[in-house]
Amino acid sequence: MKGLIALGGNMRWRWQRLRYLLKRVFGSMTQRGFKGTLWRIAQELRQHPTADLVWKLEPLDLVAPSGVPRSDSPRVSVIIPIHGKLSHTLACLRSIERHGAAAPFEVIVVDDASPDDSADVLSRIEGVRLLRNAANLGFVGSCNAGAEIARGAFMLFLNNDTQVTEGWLDELLACFVEEENCGIAGSRLAYPDGRLQEAGGIVYGNGEAWTYGRFEKRDDPRFLYRRDVDYVSGASLMIAADLFNAIGGFDRRYAPAYCEDMDLAFAARAAGRRVIYQPASLIVHCEGISSGLDPFAGAKRYQSINRVKFVEKWKDALTRQPRPTLPAEQAIQRPGARHILIVDALAPDPSRDSGSLRLINIMRLLHELDWRITFMANNRRASGTEIALLGRLGVQVLCKPSSPPLSSWLSRHGAGLDAVMLCRHYVAEAYLPLVRRRAPRAKVIFDTVDLHFLREQRAAAHTGNVSLARQAKRSRQQELALMRASDASLVVSPVEYLLLRDELPQAQVELLSNVHEVHERRGDFAGRHGLVFVGGFGHPPNVDAVHWLIEEIFPRIRQRRADIVLHLIGDMPLAARESLARPGVQIHGRVDDLTPWMEGCRVALAPLRYGAGVKGKVNMAMSHGLPVVATPMAAEGMYLVDGENVLLAAQAEAFALAALRLHEDQALWLRISDAGIENVRQHFSFETARRTLQRLLA
C-alpha cells in the first residue's frame, strides 16, 4: 500500500516530468511553445494539495476476487490488457467485483505474455474471459486483440493498474445516451493518494499533450463538469464498438504504446463524433506501473518517438488546436463555442422549488444548443450534489473556496462572454452594472422568474397590508428599470407578458415558461388513493395555501370521506408541522423524488389565493397525468379551462366538492388526466422553450 501511495506525484516522478519539460524548452528555444512550456513547468512547481487521508483502496496483495460480473449479452465489454503486475490486476478486479454496474458487462483480460503466473491465477477467477497472447503485442496490440472478441455495443479499455469506484461504468455509458454524437467518453483519474491526476487531455498545435488538473483537488468544481476534450486517457476510455471498428482500432503505428489514445480521439472527431470527459466516473490510476516513469528509458521513451508519428499523421488537424503559448485553463475551451454566465440567488435544487427545475431545464437546452455554461449563486455556495447535477449538464459552477468573487472572475473572463443571464430582480440589481462594465459585448438577459411586484400587489390586496402595497410600488419601479437597462427580459406567464408589453413597449420581453418532461401516466385510477399538495414554506403564497387547505378545505372533505389521506410535501418548519397536524394529514417535508406521490395519489391540489407566474406544482402533476384541482389564481397563465383539463374553484366548499368529485369519478379523472398531459406537451415542453431560446440568443 505504501508503494501505491508513493506513486501519487512523489518527488522522483516530478523530477522526471520536469526533466522532460526542461529538455523540450532548451531543445526548442525558438519554438512558439517556449512560453506555454514554461507555464506548465510552473504548474509542476507550485504548491499542490496534500494527500487525502480518507482515500480508501484495495490492498496490493495476491488475494483473488471470488468472481466478477459476467453477462452473456453484455452492453459493455471491459478490456483489461496486462503484462505481469498480478497484484495490481487482482486489486482492479476486486474493485470491479465490489462496485459492479447497472448495465450488463463482461470482463476480458488480455494477458500479453506475462512473465509471472498472472494467466494461471486469472484463469481460475469466475466471470473473467481470459485471452492469452502467444507473443508480446504491447498495449496497442493487446487492446485490439481484446476488441476482436468483445461482444458489447461499447468497449471500455481499462488499465490493470486502476481501481474503479461507484458509477465507474454506468456514468461513462450515460454520455452516449445523454450527449449527442458521443463517440468516446473518459473518466476523471485520481492518484492513489486522492489527488487529481487528469480531467481530460489537451493537445497543442505542435502535438504536445497535457493532462488538465494534475495534482489538484479531485473534487474541485473546476474539474467536475462534462465537457468536450481533445482526448481522454486510455487508462479508462469507453468507445462505441461500431466507431472503434470503423476507425480500425488503435493504430498499430504507435506499437507498443503511447499516443494511441490521442490518435483514437482525433480519428473519432474526424468521423464527426465527440470526445467527452465524464467526471462522474472516477477511476484510481497508479500511473507508471506498467511502463515506468522515466520518459527517456524503457517503454516510456515511445512518448517522444510516437509523438513525431502523431504530428505527421494529424498535421492538418493540429492547425486547429490551441497555440502552445496558451495556459491550460484557456486551452481546454473549445473554439467557437458561445459562453453564457448565469447568476441566480441559490444553486438550483429541483426538490426545493419549481424555479430551480425551470433553470436546470433551461441549462439542459443551452447545453444541447452547444453553449458553454458557467453558473454562480449569489451566495457563492453549492453542495456536492448540486455541483454534480449541474456538472452532468456541462455546467461549470463557481463557488467557494475554489472560485473568486464574481467581480474578479469577470475581470479575467468577462470580455469573452457572449451572454449573461441574471435571475431575480435583487440579483440583477446587484450585478447588472458590473456586468455592463466587464462583459461589454455580452447580451444581458434579466430573468424575472416571476414578477415580484405583481405577487406583492396581490398579497397586499389579499391581506389588506398597506405597507406591503407600498413595497409593491417600489418593487415595480425597480423591476421595470431593470428591464429597460437589460437587452432582454424573460417572464413565465402570458399574463405577465401582456402586462409588460403594455408597460414597456420598447423593451424586448420573451415568454419562457416552465419546462417539463412529459412523463405520461403510470398507475391506473383504481390503484391510486389520496390527495397531494406540493409547496415549501419559503414561498409565502404556499404558506397561505396550506393553512386554507388544512383549516377550511380538508375538513369539508373529511366530513364526506374520512378515509381520504392528504399528503403535504415541501420544506416546512417544525413549528408549522406541529400546528398543521390533523387526522388524515401526512406531512413528508422536502423529498428528493416526487414520483411516488405523482404515481400513487389520485388528485393534486393547488389552493393558491395570490401569487404570480406559472405554478410548477400544477405543471409537474399534469406532466405525470395526475389531475389537478386549482384556484383560478393557481391556473393563471397556464391555458387551462375548467372542466376540460383542470377543475377550478375559488371558495373552500366548492374546492372540497371538486376534489371529491375528481377523486371518485373515474371517467372524469381519465379525461382530465389526458388533457393535462396534452397541455404540458403543447405549452410547457422542451421544444417550446428551445424555440424561445434560439430566438432570444440568435
PDB file of N, CA and C in Angstrom, residues 345-347 375-383 386-387 397-400:
ATOM      1  N   ALA A 345     -29.982  33.414  -7.251  1.00  0.00           N
ATOM      2  CA  ALA A 345     -29.838  33.623  -5.808  1.00  0.00           C
ATOM      3  C   ALA A 345     -29.153  32.437  -5.140  1.00  0.00           C
ATOM      4  N   LEU A 346     -29.579  31.223  -5.512  1.00  0.00           N
ATOM      5  CA  LEU A 346     -29.049  29.997  -4.929  1.00  0.00           C
ATOM      6  C   LEU A 346     -28.736  29.005  -6.035  1.00  0.00           C
ATOM      7  N   ALA A 347     -27.915  28.006  -5.725  1.00  0.00           N
ATOM      8  CA  ALA A 347     -27.709  26.920  -6.673  1.00  0.00           C
ATOM      9  C   ALA A 347     -29.029  26.178  -6.853  1.00  0.00           C
ATOM     10  N   PHE A 375     -22.050  28.920 -14.072  1.00  0.00           N
ATOM     11  CA  PHE A 375     -23.087  29.322 -13.116  1.00  0.00           C
ATOM     12  C   PHE A 375     -22.457  29.773 -11.809  1.00  0.00           C
ATOM     13  N   MET A 376     -23.066  30.802 -11.210  1.00  0.00           N
ATOM     14  CA  MET A 376     -22.681  31.217  -9.866  1.00  0.00           C
ATOM     15  C   MET A 376     -23.931  31.561  -9.077  1.00  0.00           C
ATOM     16  N   ALA A 377     -24.015  31.079  -7.847  1.00  0.00           N
ATOM     17  CA  ALA A 377     -25.077  31.505  -6.931  1.00  0.00           C
ATOM     18  C   ALA A 377     -24.646  32.794  -6.244  1.00  0.00           C
ATOM     19  N   ASN A 378     -25.616  33.617  -5.901  1.00  0.00           N
ATOM     20  CA  ASN A 378     -25.324  34.901  -5.274  1.00  0.00           C
ATOM     21  C   ASN A 378     -24.527  34.732  -3.982  1.00  0.00           C
ATOM     22  N   ASN A 379     -24.781  33.634  -3.255  1.00  0.00           N
ATOM     23  CA  ASN A 379     -24.033  33.393  -2.013  1.00  0.00           C
ATOM     24  C   ASN A 379     -22.740  32.605  -2.242  1.00  0.00           C
ATOM     25  N   ARG A 380     -22.452  32.289  -3.507  1.00  0.00           N
ATOM     26  CA  ARG A 380     -21.236  31.572  -3.909  1.00  0.00           C
ATOM     27  C   ARG A 380     -21.102  30.227  -3.213  1.00  0.00           C
ATOM     28  N   ARG A 381     -22.233  29.598  -2.968  1.00  0.00           N
ATOM     29  CA  ARG A 381     -22.220  28.279  -2.327  1.00  0.00           C
ATOM     30  C   ARG A 381     -22.924  27.263  -3.211  1.00  0.00           C
ATOM     31  N   ALA A 382     -22.453  26.032  -3.127  1.00  0.00           N
ATOM     32  CA  ALA A 382     -23.102  24.926  -3.835  1.00  0.00           C
ATOM     33  C   ALA A 382     -22.672  23.628  -3.164  1.00  0.00           C
ATOM     34  N   SER A 383     -23.622  22.744  -2.945  1.00  0.00           N
ATOM     35  CA  SER A 383     -23.315  21.454  -2.333  1.00  0.00           C
ATOM     36  C   SER A 383     -22.728  20.518  -3.378  1.00  0.00           C
ATOM     37  N   GLU A 386     -25.421  19.441  -5.742  1.00  0.00           N
ATOM     38  CA  GLU A 386     -25.788  20.476  -6.713  1.00  0.00           C
ATOM     39  C   GLU A 386     -24.728  20.626  -7.790  1.00  0.00           C
ATOM     40  N   ILE A 387     -23.454  20.548  -7.405  1.00  0.00           N
ATOM     41  CA  ILE A 387     -22.368  20.642  -8.379  1.00  0.00           C
ATOM     42  C   ILE A 387     -22.421  19.453  -9.336  1.00  0.00           C
ATOM     43  N   VAL A 397     -19.481  25.313 -12.196  1.00  0.00           N
ATOM     44  CA  VAL A 397     -20.014  26.043 -11.053  1.00  0.00           C
ATOM     45  C   VAL A 397     -18.896  26.846 -10.392  1.00  0.00           C
ATOM     46  N   LEU A 398     -19.140  28.138 -10.237  1.00  0.00           N
ATOM     47  CA  LEU A 398     -18.220  28.998  -9.494  1.00  0.00           C
ATOM     48  C   LEU A 398     -18.704  29.077  -8.054  1.00  0.00           C
ATOM     49  N   CYS A 399     -17.900  28.631  -7.122  1.00  0.00           N
ATOM     50  CA  CYS A 399     -18.315  28.669  -5.714  1.00  0.00           C
ATOM     51  C   CYS A 399     -17.095  28.675  -4.811  1.00  0.00           C
ATOM     52  N   LYS A 400     -17.336  29.005  -3.560  1.00  0.00           N
ATOM     53  CA  LYS A 400     -16.275  28.976  -2.555  1.00  0.00           C
ATOM     54  C   LYS A 400     -15.851  27.526  -2.341  1.00  0.00           C
TER      55      LYS A 400
END
